[in-house]
PDB file of C-alpha atoms in Angstrom:
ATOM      1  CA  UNK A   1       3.034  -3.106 -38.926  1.00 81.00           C
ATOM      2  CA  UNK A   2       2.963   0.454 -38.740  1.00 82.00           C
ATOM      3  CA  UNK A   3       0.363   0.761 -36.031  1.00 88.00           C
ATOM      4  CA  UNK A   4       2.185  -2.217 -33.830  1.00 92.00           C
ATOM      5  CA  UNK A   5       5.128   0.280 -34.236  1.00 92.00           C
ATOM      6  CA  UNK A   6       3.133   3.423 -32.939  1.00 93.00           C
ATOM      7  CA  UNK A   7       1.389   0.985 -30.196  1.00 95.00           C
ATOM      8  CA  UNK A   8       5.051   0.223 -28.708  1.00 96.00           C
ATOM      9  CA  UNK A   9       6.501   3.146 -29.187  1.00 96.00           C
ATOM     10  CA  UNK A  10       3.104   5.120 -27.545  1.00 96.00           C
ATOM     11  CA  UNK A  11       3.340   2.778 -24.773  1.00 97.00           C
ATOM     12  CA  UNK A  12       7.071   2.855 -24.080  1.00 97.00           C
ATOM     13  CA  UNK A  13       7.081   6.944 -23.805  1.00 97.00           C
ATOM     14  CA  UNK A  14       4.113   6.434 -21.530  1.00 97.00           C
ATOM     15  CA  UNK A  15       6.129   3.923 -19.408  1.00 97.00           C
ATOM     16  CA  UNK A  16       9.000   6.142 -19.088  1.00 96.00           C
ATOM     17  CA  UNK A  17       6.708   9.379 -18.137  1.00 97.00           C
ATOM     18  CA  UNK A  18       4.983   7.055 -15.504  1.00 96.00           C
ATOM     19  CA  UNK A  19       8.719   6.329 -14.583  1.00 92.00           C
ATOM     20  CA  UNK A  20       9.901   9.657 -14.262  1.00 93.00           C
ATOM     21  CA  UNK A  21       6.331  10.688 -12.181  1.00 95.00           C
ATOM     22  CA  UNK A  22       7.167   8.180  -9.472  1.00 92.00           C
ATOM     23  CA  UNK A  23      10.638   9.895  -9.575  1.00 88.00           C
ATOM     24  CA  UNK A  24       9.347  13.227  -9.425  1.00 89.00           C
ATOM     25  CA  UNK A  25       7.182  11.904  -6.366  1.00 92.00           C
ATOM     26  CA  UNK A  26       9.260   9.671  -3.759  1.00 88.00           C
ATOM     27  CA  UNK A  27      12.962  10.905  -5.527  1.00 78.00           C
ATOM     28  CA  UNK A  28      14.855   8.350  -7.164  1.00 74.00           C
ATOM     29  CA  UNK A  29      16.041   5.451  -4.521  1.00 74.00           C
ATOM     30  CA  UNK A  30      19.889   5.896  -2.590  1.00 70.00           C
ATOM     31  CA  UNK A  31      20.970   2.328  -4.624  1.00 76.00           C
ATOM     32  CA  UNK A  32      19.164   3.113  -8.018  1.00 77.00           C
ATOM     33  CA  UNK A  33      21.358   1.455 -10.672  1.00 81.00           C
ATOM     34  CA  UNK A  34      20.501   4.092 -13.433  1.00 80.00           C
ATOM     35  CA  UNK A  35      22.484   6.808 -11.403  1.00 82.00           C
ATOM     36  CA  UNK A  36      26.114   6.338 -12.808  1.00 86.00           C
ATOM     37  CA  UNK A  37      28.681   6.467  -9.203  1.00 89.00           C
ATOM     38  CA  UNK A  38      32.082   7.420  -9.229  1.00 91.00           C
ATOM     39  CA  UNK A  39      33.683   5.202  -6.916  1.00 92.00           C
ATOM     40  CA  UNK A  40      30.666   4.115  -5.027  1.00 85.00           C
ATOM     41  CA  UNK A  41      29.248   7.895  -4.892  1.00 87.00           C
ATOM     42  CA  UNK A  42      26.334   8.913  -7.075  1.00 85.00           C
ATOM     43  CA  UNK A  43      27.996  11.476  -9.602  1.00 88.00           C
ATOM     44  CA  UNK A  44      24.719  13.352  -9.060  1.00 84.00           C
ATOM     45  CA  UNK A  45      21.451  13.181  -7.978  1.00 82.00           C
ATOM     46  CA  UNK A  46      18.438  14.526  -9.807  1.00 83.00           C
ATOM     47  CA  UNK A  47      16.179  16.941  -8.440  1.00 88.00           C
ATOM     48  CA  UNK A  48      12.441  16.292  -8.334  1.00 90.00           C
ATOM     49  CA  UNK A  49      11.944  19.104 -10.707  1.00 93.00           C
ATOM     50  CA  UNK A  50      14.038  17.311 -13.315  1.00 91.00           C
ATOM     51  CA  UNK A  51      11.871  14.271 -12.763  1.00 91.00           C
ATOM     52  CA  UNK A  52       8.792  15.996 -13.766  1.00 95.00           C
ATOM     53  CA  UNK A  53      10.124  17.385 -16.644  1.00 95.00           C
ATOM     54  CA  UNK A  54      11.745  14.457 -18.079  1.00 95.00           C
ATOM     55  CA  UNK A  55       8.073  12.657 -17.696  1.00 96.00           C
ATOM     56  CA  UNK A  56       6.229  15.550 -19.242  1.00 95.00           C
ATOM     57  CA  UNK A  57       8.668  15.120 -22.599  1.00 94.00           C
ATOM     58  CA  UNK A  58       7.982  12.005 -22.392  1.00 97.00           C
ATOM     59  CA  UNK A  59       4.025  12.397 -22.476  1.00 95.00           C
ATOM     60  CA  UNK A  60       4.286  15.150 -25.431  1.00 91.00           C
ATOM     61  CA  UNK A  61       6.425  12.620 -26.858  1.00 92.00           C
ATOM     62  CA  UNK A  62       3.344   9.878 -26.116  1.00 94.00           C
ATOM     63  CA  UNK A  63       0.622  12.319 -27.508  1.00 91.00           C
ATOM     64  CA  UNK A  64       2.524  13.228 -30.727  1.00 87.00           C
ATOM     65  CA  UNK A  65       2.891   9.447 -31.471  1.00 91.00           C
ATOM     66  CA  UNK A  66      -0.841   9.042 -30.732  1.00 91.00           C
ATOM     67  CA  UNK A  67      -1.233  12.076 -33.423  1.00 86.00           C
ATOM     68  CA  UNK A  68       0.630  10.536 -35.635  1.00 85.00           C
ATOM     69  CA  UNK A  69      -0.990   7.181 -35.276  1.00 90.00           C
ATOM     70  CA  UNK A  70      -4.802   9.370 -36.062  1.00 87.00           C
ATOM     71  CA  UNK A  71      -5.918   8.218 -32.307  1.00 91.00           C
ATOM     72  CA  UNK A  72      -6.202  11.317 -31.251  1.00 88.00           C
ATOM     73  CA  UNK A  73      -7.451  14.955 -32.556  1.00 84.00           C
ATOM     74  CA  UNK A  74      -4.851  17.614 -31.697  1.00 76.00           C
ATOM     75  CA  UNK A  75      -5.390  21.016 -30.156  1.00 78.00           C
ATOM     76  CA  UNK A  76      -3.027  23.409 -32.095  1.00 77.00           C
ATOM     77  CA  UNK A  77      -2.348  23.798 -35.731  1.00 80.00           C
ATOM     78  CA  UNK A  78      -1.547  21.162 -37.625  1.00 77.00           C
ATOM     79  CA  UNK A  79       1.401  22.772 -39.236  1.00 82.00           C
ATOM     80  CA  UNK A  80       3.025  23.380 -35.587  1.00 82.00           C
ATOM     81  CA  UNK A  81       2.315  19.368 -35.262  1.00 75.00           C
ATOM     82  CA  UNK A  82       4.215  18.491 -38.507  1.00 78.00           C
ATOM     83  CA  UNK A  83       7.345  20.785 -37.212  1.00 80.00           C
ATOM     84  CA  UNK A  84       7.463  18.724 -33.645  1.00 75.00           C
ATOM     85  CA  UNK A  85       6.869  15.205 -35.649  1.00 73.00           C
ATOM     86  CA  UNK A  86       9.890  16.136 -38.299  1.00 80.00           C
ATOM     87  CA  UNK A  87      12.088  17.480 -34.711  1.00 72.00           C
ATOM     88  CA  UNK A  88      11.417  13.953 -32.893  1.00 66.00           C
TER      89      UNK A  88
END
């Protein structure tokens, strides 16, 4: 149960980053319904920068499950990785 939990949860961060990529790439579309309007104006419009960002939270996010799950060995110290599991 525990890995079908880390498998969905690895899976939908990586979805989201993928998301964010093709954001940070072509900008998000004029008619997007995730951009809350104000009457029928977009109350803002997010940079590409902020796309890229957003994605690469979302792939730490991705990795740390995977670390979590034992998939995959991490780089730093493992006490740094136990401080950003107990923070997400």
């Amino acid at each position: 149960m525990v890995r079908m939990a880390a498998l969905l949860l690895f899976v939908l961060f990586a979805a989201i980053a993928v998301f964010h990529i093709v954001w940070g790439i072509r900008g998000p579309h004029p008619d997007s319904p995730v951009i809350p309007r104000i009457d029928g104006r977009p109350v803002f419009v997010p940079s590409r920068l902020a796309g890229f960002t957003v994605a690469g939270a979302f792939l730490v996010g991705a990795a740390l499950v995977a670390y979590a799950a034992n998939w995959i060995a991490a780089p730093i110290s493992p006490r740094i990785l136990q401080g950003l599991l107990r923070f997400m």
